[in-house]
Tab-separated table of C-alpha atoms and ligand atoms in Angstrom:
chain	number	residue	atom	x	y	z
A	1	MET	CA	135.760	137.640	84.333
A	2	LYS	CA	135.964	138.827	87.983
A	3	ASN	CA	138.904	139.943	89.489
A	4	ASN	CA	140.584	138.969	86.640
A	5	MET	CA	143.155	141.727	85.502
A	6	ILE	CA	145.767	142.643	82.985
A	7	ILE	CA	147.325	145.750	83.448
A	8	LYS	CA	149.823	146.517	79.820
A	9	ASN	CA	152.327	149.322	79.013
A	10	ALA	CA	153.020	150.619	82.338
A	11	SER	CA	155.420	153.453	82.381
A	12	GLN	CA	156.376	152.158	85.387
A	13	VAL	CA	155.407	149.266	88.008
A	14	VAL	CA	156.919	150.375	90.853
A	15	THR	CA	157.332	146.624	92.740
A	16	CYS	CA	157.821	148.299	96.106
A	17	SER	CA	159.128	144.392	96.524
A	18	GLY	CA	159.554	142.357	99.954
A	19	PHE	CA	157.843	140.778	102.331
A	20	LYS	CA	158.779	142.135	105.519
A	21	GLY	CA	159.581	145.394	107.211
A	22	LYS	CA	162.504	147.464	105.105
A	23	HIS	CA	165.586	148.961	107.436
A	24	GLY	CA	167.050	151.717	106.681
A	25	LYS	CA	169.125	151.602	103.467
A	26	GLU	CA	166.508	148.876	101.756
A	27	MET	CA	164.025	152.030	102.263
A	28	SER	CA	165.494	153.657	98.587
A	29	GLU	CA	164.843	149.854	96.710
A	30	LEU	CA	161.925	150.381	94.974
A	31	HIS	CA	162.374	147.969	92.202
A	32	VAL	CA	161.026	149.193	88.998
A	33	ILE	CA	160.198	147.867	85.857
A	34	GLU	CA	159.970	150.100	82.951
A	35	ASN	CA	156.859	149.133	80.251
A	36	GLY	CA	155.451	147.366	82.844
A	37	ALA	CA	152.347	144.622	83.308
A	38	VAL	CA	150.875	143.055	85.423
A	39	ILE	CA	148.489	139.941	85.608
A	40	ILE	CA	145.744	139.309	88.615
A	41	GLU	CA	143.591	136.724	88.964
A	42	LYS	CA	140.458	135.918	91.282
A	43	GLY	CA	142.125	139.184	93.140
A	44	ILE	CA	145.620	138.011	93.747
A	45	ILE	CA	148.751	138.887	91.835
A	46	GLN	CA	150.009	136.142	89.308
A	47	ALA	CA	152.857	137.511	87.511
A	48	ILE	CA	154.874	140.720	86.648
A	49	GLY	CA	157.465	141.384	84.913
A	50	LYS	CA	158.041	143.368	81.091
A	51	THR	CA	155.097	143.522	78.935
A	52	ASP	CA	155.765	141.725	75.952
A	53	GLU	CA	157.721	138.893	78.619
A	54	VAL	CA	154.501	138.686	80.727
A	55	LEU	CA	151.800	138.545	78.210
A	56	LYS	CA	153.660	135.937	75.984
A	57	ASN	CA	151.107	132.616	76.001
A	58	ILE	CA	148.542	134.793	77.791
A	59	ASP	CA	144.589	134.739	76.171
A	60	GLU	CA	144.167	137.991	76.978
A	61	SER	CA	139.966	137.485	76.348
A	62	ASN	CA	139.716	136.301	79.645
A	63	TYR	CA	140.714	139.255	81.617
A	64	THR	CA	139.800	143.147	82.049
A	65	ILE	CA	142.740	144.771	79.585
A	66	ILE	CA	144.162	147.957	81.278
A	67	ASP	CA	146.062	150.325	79.212
A	68	ALA	CA	149.016	152.113	81.369
A	69	LYS	CA	150.483	153.255	78.687
A	70	GLY	CA	152.376	156.667	80.298
A	71	LYS	CA	151.520	155.776	83.170
A	72	ALA	CA	153.303	154.559	86.954
A	73	VAL	CA	151.659	151.589	89.220
A	74	LEU	CA	152.051	151.157	92.575
A	75	PRO	CA	151.183	148.603	95.186
A	76	GLY	CA	147.829	150.340	97.087
A	77	PHE	CA	148.752	152.829	100.315
A	78	VAL	CA	147.728	151.371	103.447
A	79	ASP	CA	147.480	153.810	106.169
A	80	SER	CA	148.985	152.264	109.267
A	81	HIS	CA	147.607	154.640	112.137
A	82	THR	CA	144.155	156.235	111.841
A	83	HIS	CA	141.508	157.066	114.343
A	84	PHE	CA	138.431	156.969	111.446
A	85	VAL	CA	135.531	156.225	113.466
A	86	PHE	CA	134.555	158.536	116.322
A	87	GLY	CA	131.863	161.348	116.567
A	88	GLY	CA	131.496	164.667	116.971
A	89	TYR	CA	133.926	167.384	115.877
A	90	ARG	CA	136.279	169.830	117.512
A	91	ALA	CA	136.561	172.849	115.312
A	92	GLU	CA	136.699	174.913	118.304
A	93	GLU	CA	140.078	173.460	119.294
A	94	PHE	CA	142.027	174.204	115.974
A	95	GLY	CA	141.178	178.040	116.385
A	96	TRP	CA	142.187	177.953	120.400
A	97	ARG	CA	145.408	176.323	118.875
A	98	LEU	CA	146.307	178.766	116.710
A	99	ARG	CA	145.418	181.080	119.439
A	100	GLY	CA	148.352	179.844	121.710
A	101	ASP	CA	147.074	176.541	123.416
A	102	SER	CA	148.897	173.358	123.383
A	103	TYR	CA	147.099	170.235	122.853
A	104	MET	CA	147.692	169.267	126.113
A	105	ASP	CA	146.513	172.541	127.723
A	106	ILE	CA	143.584	171.747	125.986
A	107	MET	CA	143.385	167.866	127.170
A	108	LYS	CA	144.443	169.329	130.970
A	109	ARG	CA	141.191	171.721	131.137
A	110	GLY	CA	138.794	168.831	130.000
A	111	GLY	CA	138.550	168.886	126.503
A	112	GLY	CA	140.074	167.410	123.641
A	113	ILE	CA	139.988	163.336	123.458
A	114	VAL	CA	136.481	163.277	126.139
A	115	ASN	CA	134.796	165.698	123.815
A	116	THR	CA	134.826	163.220	121.114
A	117	VAL	CA	134.470	160.962	124.048
A	118	GLU	CA	131.260	162.423	124.771
A	119	ALA	CA	129.958	162.336	121.658
A	120	THR	CA	130.659	158.933	120.691
A	121	ARG	CA	128.797	157.247	123.100
A	122	GLY	CA	125.800	159.526	122.291
A	123	ALA	CA	126.302	158.549	118.968
A	124	SER	CA	123.792	155.518	116.885
A	125	LYS	CA	126.164	152.433	115.323
A	126	GLU	CA	123.913	153.343	112.072
A	127	GLU	CA	125.391	157.136	112.571
A	128	LEU	CA	128.792	155.855	113.476
A	129	ILE	CA	128.866	153.604	110.116
A	130	ASN	CA	127.831	156.367	107.789
A	131	LEU	CA	130.272	158.447	108.974
A	132	GLY	CA	133.336	155.539	108.924
A	133	LYS	CA	131.867	154.871	105.450
A	134	LYS	CA	132.548	158.619	104.244
A	135	ARG	CA	135.961	158.881	106.047
A	136	LEU	CA	136.675	155.418	104.086
A	137	ASP	CA	135.178	156.995	100.922
A	138	SER	CA	137.896	160.215	101.322
A	139	MET	CA	140.711	157.831	101.985
A	140	LEU	CA	139.961	155.044	98.859
A	141	SER	CA	140.134	158.281	96.735
A	142	PHE	CA	143.679	158.362	97.917
A	143	GLY	CA	144.839	155.639	96.814
A	144	VAL	CA	144.794	153.585	100.019
A	145	THR	CA	143.144	150.038	99.757
A	146	THR	CA	144.322	149.334	104.030
A	147	VAL	CA	143.904	151.444	107.069
A	148	GLU	CA	144.120	150.634	110.639
A	149	GLY	CA	141.212	152.157	112.536
A	150	LYS	CA	141.818	152.571	116.084
A	151	SER	CA	139.019	152.356	118.920
A	152	GLY	CA	139.514	154.819	121.848
A	153	TYR	CA	136.575	156.860	121.938
A	154	GLY	CA	133.964	155.488	124.145
A	155	LEU	CA	136.699	154.338	126.806
A	156	ASP	CA	134.194	152.608	128.119
A	157	CYS	CA	133.246	148.812	127.460
A	158	ASP	CA	130.239	149.174	125.312
A	159	THR	CA	131.639	152.387	123.418
A	160	GLU	CA	134.624	150.860	122.627
A	161	ILE	CA	133.363	147.259	121.683
A	162	LYS	CA	130.645	149.734	119.765
A	163	GLN	CA	133.421	151.017	117.642
A	164	LEU	CA	135.005	147.997	117.079
A	165	GLU	CA	131.590	146.408	115.481
A	166	VAL	CA	131.774	149.399	113.742
A	167	MET	CA	134.996	149.077	111.918
A	168	GLU	CA	133.761	145.455	111.745
A	169	GLU	CA	130.354	146.348	109.750
A	170	LEU	CA	132.447	148.262	107.494
A	171	GLU	CA	134.946	145.797	106.494
A	172	LYS	CA	132.156	143.739	105.649
A	173	SER	CA	130.322	146.490	103.020
A	174	HIS	CA	133.980	148.810	102.147
A	175	PRO	CA	136.353	147.869	99.822
A	176	ILE	CA	138.805	149.318	102.117
A	177	ASP	CA	140.627	146.306	104.111
A	178	ILE	CA	139.953	147.258	107.699
A	179	VAL	CA	142.745	146.098	110.476
A	180	LYS	CA	141.127	147.509	114.034
A	181	THR	CA	143.248	148.218	117.126
A	182	TYR	CA	141.960	148.131	120.374
A	183	LEU	CA	142.834	151.883	122.119
A	184	GLY	CA	140.873	151.673	125.447
A	185	ALA	CA	143.628	153.333	127.141
A	186	HIS	CA	143.257	156.308	124.603
A	187	ALA	CA	142.439	159.010	127.625
A	188	VAL	CA	141.280	158.460	131.214
A	189	PRO	CA	138.012	158.598	131.263
A	190	LYS	CA	135.739	161.442	134.214
A	191	GLU	CA	134.641	158.475	136.039
A	192	TYR	CA	138.552	157.035	136.577
A	193	LYS	CA	139.833	160.549	137.213
A	194	GLY	CA	143.080	160.279	139.917
A	195	ASN	CA	142.560	156.600	139.577
A	196	GLU	CA	144.359	155.789	136.707
A	197	ASP	CA	146.236	152.282	138.021
A	198	ALA	CA	142.206	151.252	138.310
A	199	PHE	CA	141.276	152.293	135.253
A	200	ILE	CA	144.078	149.556	133.510
A	201	ASP	CA	142.939	147.016	135.715
A	202	ASP	CA	139.314	147.211	134.625
A	203	ILE	CA	140.290	146.679	130.682
A	204	ILE	CA	142.942	143.757	131.931
A	205	GLU	CA	139.836	141.871	133.809
A	206	ASN	CA	136.910	143.136	131.929
A	207	VAL	CA	137.399	144.659	128.171
A	208	LEU	CA	140.463	143.087	126.781
A	209	PRO	CA	139.278	139.087	127.341
A	210	VAL	CA	135.897	140.408	125.813
A	211	VAL	CA	137.662	142.175	122.599
A	212	VAL	CA	139.967	138.856	122.306
A	213	GLU	CA	137.390	136.076	122.920
A	214	ARG	CA	135.060	138.042	119.563
A	215	ASN	CA	138.273	138.472	117.587
A	216	LEU	CA	137.677	142.205	117.573
A	217	ALA	CA	140.658	143.532	117.285
A	218	GLU	CA	144.201	142.423	115.914
A	219	PHE	CA	145.862	144.857	118.032
A	220	CYS	CA	146.090	146.420	121.532
A	221	ASP	CA	147.801	150.164	121.495
A	222	VAL	CA	148.022	152.684	124.737
A	223	PHE	CA	148.235	156.657	125.069
A	224	CYS	CA	151.982	156.009	126.935
A	225	GLU	CA	152.383	159.695	127.613
A	226	LYS	CA	152.906	162.212	130.598
A	227	ASN	CA	149.866	162.920	132.425
A	228	VAL	CA	148.440	160.100	129.976
A	229	PHE	CA	149.415	156.596	130.547
A	230	SER	CA	152.599	156.218	132.577
A	231	ILE	CA	155.461	153.609	131.681
A	232	GLU	CA	154.378	151.444	134.206
A	233	GLN	CA	150.411	151.401	133.177
A	234	SER	CA	151.322	151.129	130.090
A	235	ARG	CA	153.966	148.039	130.593
A	236	LYS	CA	151.138	146.251	132.403
A	237	LEU	CA	148.107	146.895	129.810
A	238	LEU	CA	150.559	145.450	127.229
A	239	THR	CA	152.542	142.971	128.477
A	240	SER	CA	148.316	141.401	129.404
A	241	ALA	CA	147.251	141.973	125.920
A	242	LYS	CA	150.447	140.040	124.636
A	243	GLU	CA	149.599	136.787	126.923
A	244	MET	CA	146.148	136.758	125.418
A	245	GLY	CA	147.459	137.344	122.090
A	246	MET	CA	147.105	140.390	121.089
A	247	LYS	CA	149.958	141.950	118.806
A	248	LEU	CA	151.139	145.598	120.224
A	249	LYS	CA	150.881	149.333	119.282
A	250	LEU	CA	152.146	152.191	121.257
A	251	HIS	CA	151.895	155.963	121.233
A	252	ALA	CA	155.114	156.693	122.069
A	253	ASP	CA	157.209	160.220	123.058
A	254	GLU	CA	154.766	162.136	120.948
A	255	ILE	CA	154.449	165.400	123.403
A	256	VAL	CA	157.312	164.682	125.767
A	257	ARG	CA	160.809	162.384	125.861
A	258	PHE	CA	158.748	159.448	127.784
A	259	GLY	CA	160.345	156.240	127.024
A	260	GLY	CA	157.669	154.804	124.871
A	261	SER	CA	160.049	153.826	121.994
A	262	GLU	CA	162.339	151.853	124.375
A	263	LEU	CA	159.152	150.041	125.942
A	264	ALA	CA	158.063	149.544	122.014
A	265	ALA	CA	161.150	147.737	121.492
A	266	GLU	CA	161.207	146.339	124.800
A	267	LEU	CA	157.852	144.102	124.338
A	268	GLY	CA	158.755	143.289	120.872
A	269	ALA	CA	155.256	145.547	119.677
A	270	VAL	CA	154.584	145.716	115.981
A	271	SER	CA	154.777	149.727	115.881
A	272	ALA	CA	155.289	152.590	117.614
A	273	ASP	CA	153.830	155.918	116.329
A	274	HIS	CA	154.625	159.399	116.809
A	275	LEU	CA	157.980	159.450	118.429
A	276	LEU	CA	158.398	163.275	117.995
A	277	GLN	CA	160.540	163.068	121.118
A	278	ALA	CA	161.299	159.408	120.790
A	279	SER	CA	165.851	159.699	122.561
A	280	ASP	CA	168.591	158.301	120.307
A	281	GLU	CA	168.274	155.466	122.212
A	282	GLY	CA	164.880	154.594	122.302
A	283	ILE	CA	165.418	154.921	118.170
A	284	LYS	CA	168.189	152.362	118.339
A	285	ALA	CA	166.689	149.770	120.253
A	286	MET	CA	163.640	150.099	117.847
A	287	ALA	CA	165.669	149.326	114.758
A	288	GLU	CA	167.459	146.617	116.513
A	289	SER	CA	164.157	144.819	117.840
A	290	GLY	CA	162.431	145.623	114.497
A	291	VAL	CA	159.848	148.184	115.556
A	292	VAL	CA	158.358	150.004	112.962
A	293	SER	CA	158.775	153.358	113.560
A	294	THR	CA	155.434	155.086	112.421
A	295	LEU	CA	156.086	158.698	111.965
A	296	LEU	CA	152.622	160.823	111.206
A	297	PRO	CA	153.843	164.379	109.934
A	298	CYS	CA	150.671	165.324	109.659
A	299	THR	CA	149.698	166.105	113.429
A	300	ALA	CA	153.225	167.821	113.829
A	301	PHE	CA	152.019	170.211	110.947
A	302	SER	CA	148.445	170.619	112.297
A	303	LEU	CA	149.909	171.147	116.510
A	304	LYS	CA	153.080	173.247	115.069
A	305	GLU	CA	155.547	171.371	116.521
A	306	GLU	CA	158.754	170.023	115.432
A	307	TYR	CA	158.867	166.934	113.245
A	308	ALA	CA	160.135	163.544	114.218
A	309	ARG	CA	163.397	162.893	112.849
A	310	GLY	CA	162.258	160.328	110.053
A	311	ARG	CA	165.855	161.211	108.452
A	312	TYR	CA	167.893	159.847	111.303
A	313	MET	CA	165.667	157.418	112.216
A	314	ILE	CA	166.095	155.550	108.310
A	315	ASP	CA	170.012	156.436	108.826
A	316	GLN	CA	170.332	154.518	112.253
A	317	ASN	CA	168.694	151.560	110.632
A	318	CYS	CA	164.911	151.359	111.231
A	319	ALA	CA	161.859	150.884	109.193
A	320	VAL	CA	160.048	153.879	109.013
A	321	ALA	CA	156.475	154.109	108.230
A	322	LEU	CA	154.345	156.869	107.206
A	323	ALA	CA	150.567	157.454	108.175
A	324	THR	CA	147.570	159.711	108.640
A	325	ASP	CA	147.087	159.779	112.033
A	326	LEU	CA	142.853	160.973	110.670
A	327	ASN	CA	141.779	161.678	114.023
A	328	PRO	CA	139.179	165.019	114.989
A	329	GLY	CA	141.466	166.628	117.128
A	330	SER	CA	145.286	166.158	116.023
A	331	CYS	CA	145.324	165.697	112.975
A	332	PHE	CA	141.822	166.086	110.698
A	333	THR	CA	143.249	164.958	107.435
A	334	GLU	CA	143.038	161.930	104.926
A	335	SER	CA	145.488	163.251	103.080
A	336	ILE	CA	148.106	160.927	101.750
A	337	PRO	CA	149.587	163.907	99.591
A	338	LEU	CA	149.643	166.151	102.557
A	339	VAL	CA	151.819	163.110	104.275
A	340	PHE	CA	153.905	162.848	101.040
A	341	ALA	CA	154.899	166.598	101.207
A	342	LEU	CA	155.799	166.854	105.159
A	343	ALA	CA	158.016	163.763	104.510
A	344	THR	CA	159.765	164.589	101.902
A	345	LEU	CA	160.270	168.574	102.152
A	346	TYR	CA	160.516	168.619	106.214
A	347	MET	CA	161.299	165.206	107.227
A	348	HIS	CA	164.107	164.940	104.458
A	349	MET	CA	163.177	161.407	103.718
A	350	THR	CA	164.181	160.709	99.801
A	351	ILE	CA	160.679	160.271	97.438
A	352	GLU	CA	161.529	156.097	97.489
A	353	GLU	CA	161.781	155.888	101.293
A	354	ALA	CA	158.923	157.922	101.603
A	355	ILE	CA	157.034	155.436	99.102
A	356	THR	CA	158.519	152.854	100.950
A	357	ALA	CA	157.060	153.978	104.293
A	358	LEU	CA	153.259	154.505	102.969
A	359	THR	CA	153.612	150.581	101.168
A	360	ILE	CA	155.680	147.435	102.626
A	361	ASN	CA	156.664	149.245	105.597
A	362	GLY	CA	153.167	150.347	106.062
A	363	ALA	CA	152.313	146.681	105.302
A	364	ALA	CA	154.677	145.680	108.203
A	365	ALA	CA	153.044	148.176	110.710
A	366	VAL	CA	150.141	146.249	110.496
A	367	GLY	CA	152.059	142.340	110.437
A	368	ARG	CA	150.679	142.038	106.691
A	369	ALA	CA	153.678	142.457	104.916
A	370	ASP	CA	153.424	138.946	103.765
A	371	LYS	CA	149.906	139.542	101.406
A	372	ILE	CA	149.865	143.429	101.118
A	373	GLY	CA	152.100	146.495	100.600
A	374	SER	CA	153.997	144.759	97.523
A	375	ILE	CA	153.024	144.431	93.594
A	376	ASP	CA	154.614	140.446	94.186
A	377	VAL	CA	153.440	137.423	93.500
A	378	GLY	CA	150.777	135.799	95.671
A	379	LYS	CA	149.804	139.303	97.031
A	380	LYS	CA	147.146	140.573	96.906
A	381	GLY	CA	146.150	142.605	93.699
A	382	ASP	CA	145.580	146.160	95.598
A	383	LEU	CA	146.932	148.429	93.402
A	384	VAL	CA	147.174	152.026	92.243
A	385	ILE	CA	148.223	154.004	88.888
A	386	LEU	CA	148.772	157.564	88.338
A	387	GLU	CA	147.654	159.863	85.726
A	388	PHE	CA	151.498	160.372	85.700
A	389	PRO	CA	154.438	158.367	84.556
A	390	SER	CA	156.810	157.829	87.340
A	391	TYR	CA	156.549	157.662	91.072
A	392	GLU	CA	158.320	161.156	91.105
A	393	PHE	CA	155.036	163.019	90.859
A	394	ILE	CA	153.856	162.116	93.861
A	395	PRO	CA	155.412	164.485	96.282
A	396	TYR	CA	155.762	167.202	93.409
A	397	HIS	CA	152.634	167.281	92.086
A	398	ILE	CA	152.301	169.123	95.953
A	399	GLY	CA	149.226	168.635	97.719
A	400	VAL	CA	147.296	166.972	95.089
A	401	SER	CA	146.167	163.451	94.348
A	402	THR	CA	148.000	162.000	91.969
A	403	VAL	CA	146.293	158.571	91.572
A	404	GLU	CA	143.995	157.971	88.340
A	405	LYS	CA	142.475	154.843	89.287
A	406	VAL	CA	142.538	152.321	92.368
A	407	ILE	CA	142.255	148.223	91.972
A	408	LYS	CA	141.116	146.582	95.226
A	409	ASP	CA	141.552	142.986	94.856
A	410	GLY	CA	141.450	142.934	90.719
A	411	ILE	CA	138.552	145.161	90.922
A	412	VAL	CA	138.888	149.073	89.978
A	413	VAL	CA	136.555	150.817	92.246
A	414	ILE	CA	137.844	154.166	91.493
A	415	ASP	CA	138.258	155.625	88.089
A	416	LYS	CA	138.540	159.486	87.613
A	417	ALA	CA	139.843	158.891	84.116
A	418	LYS	CA	135.856	158.319	83.389
B	501	NIG	O1	146.910	160.226	117.276
B	501	NIG	N1	147.865	161.673	120.886
B	501	NIG	C1	146.680	160.638	121.033
B	501	NIG	N2	146.119	160.427	119.855
B	501	NIG	C2	145.370	160.560	118.774
B	501	NIG	C3	144.200	162.351	118.685
B	501	NIG	C4	143.670	161.896	119.922
B	501	NIG	C5	142.283	163.078	119.310
B	501	NIG	O2	142.878	164.074	119.811
B	501	NIG	O3	141.505	163.169	119.068
B	501	NIG	C6	146.667	161.025	117.671
B	501	NIG	O4	147.193	162.396	118.061
B	502	FE	FE1	146.895	158.092	116.858
């Protein structure tokens, strides 16, 4: 029967059980069931436990059966920070950075994000849908079942809305669930150079109301950074977005220590992201206010910057999430295996913490920890089955995907064993 599935005999069911973000020490608790089974009905998880107990009194003929002997089962990964809808590429910038230019040097001389803005403004909706689909296919193959996607390559109202509409279309046609974020304040458009306050006012007066009225995005985000948008401008924009009913995210303390983490705590943002330069006070404030600290190690790797202080943040009781940051500039990758490798080897997170950060805490970072991110009764049947018997193989098989099957809403959508 459609969406009815039994997965049985799994060497491990790594439940990551929980319904909200996990802080500090809780991040080590994966709640593993050995020789486990999961029952999914109509796409929703109905039972979890030891195989013999769960299957007692169950008529298996009503279900698609997957024998996961010798394999570990985990929740589908949640990639909670991406910019996957964009036109054009910036391959030349990668070479410039290798020769010593910094990300901000390139941005200051008129390259960077605004180049992608030109290409995205010029791309048709169909082109963006086709490009977005390819990137989602790639993410799905890595075991991602929910992705957050941001606008921010239009900056003008029409193109921002076009990007959000592209995600709306893809959400209907692709197995991956998409959480949409409006990032209209991603860079200062040429039209507003030197007039940033007016740009923020324009967004508040003319764009946010349309986004909210048409329900085009759940979150509002801003690039809060020196030489981009100030703390005051970010506060003004996000306060208005919150008043209009949106949830908040920030690109915070990425390039310089700027106070974005503190601002995220002050405004009750759902997450603050990047955080390479977050201060001790900012980290404490995020931990205390329950802001998810979303770390993007592939970006630090790609920009050859110091990694965010993941270990310290967890020790300070933060809820840490990990994500790819897929975008055409600072980090062109959808590789979940690379995230795991960098988080464990260079950010000093344990394997358990990294898994929590890509499952239940990723779900918390998109405000959906009650529906996804763990194998719990009542949650969506979004799972991955590894080709290996334990979750430790995920970072151990360095840079290579260990995901054999991906199950979305109780249906097998990827099967590499076939
Ligand atoms: O998350 N830091 C700002 N935004 C993106 C990069 C966008 C781009 O370079 O196109 C980020 O790293
Ligand atoms: Fe980003």
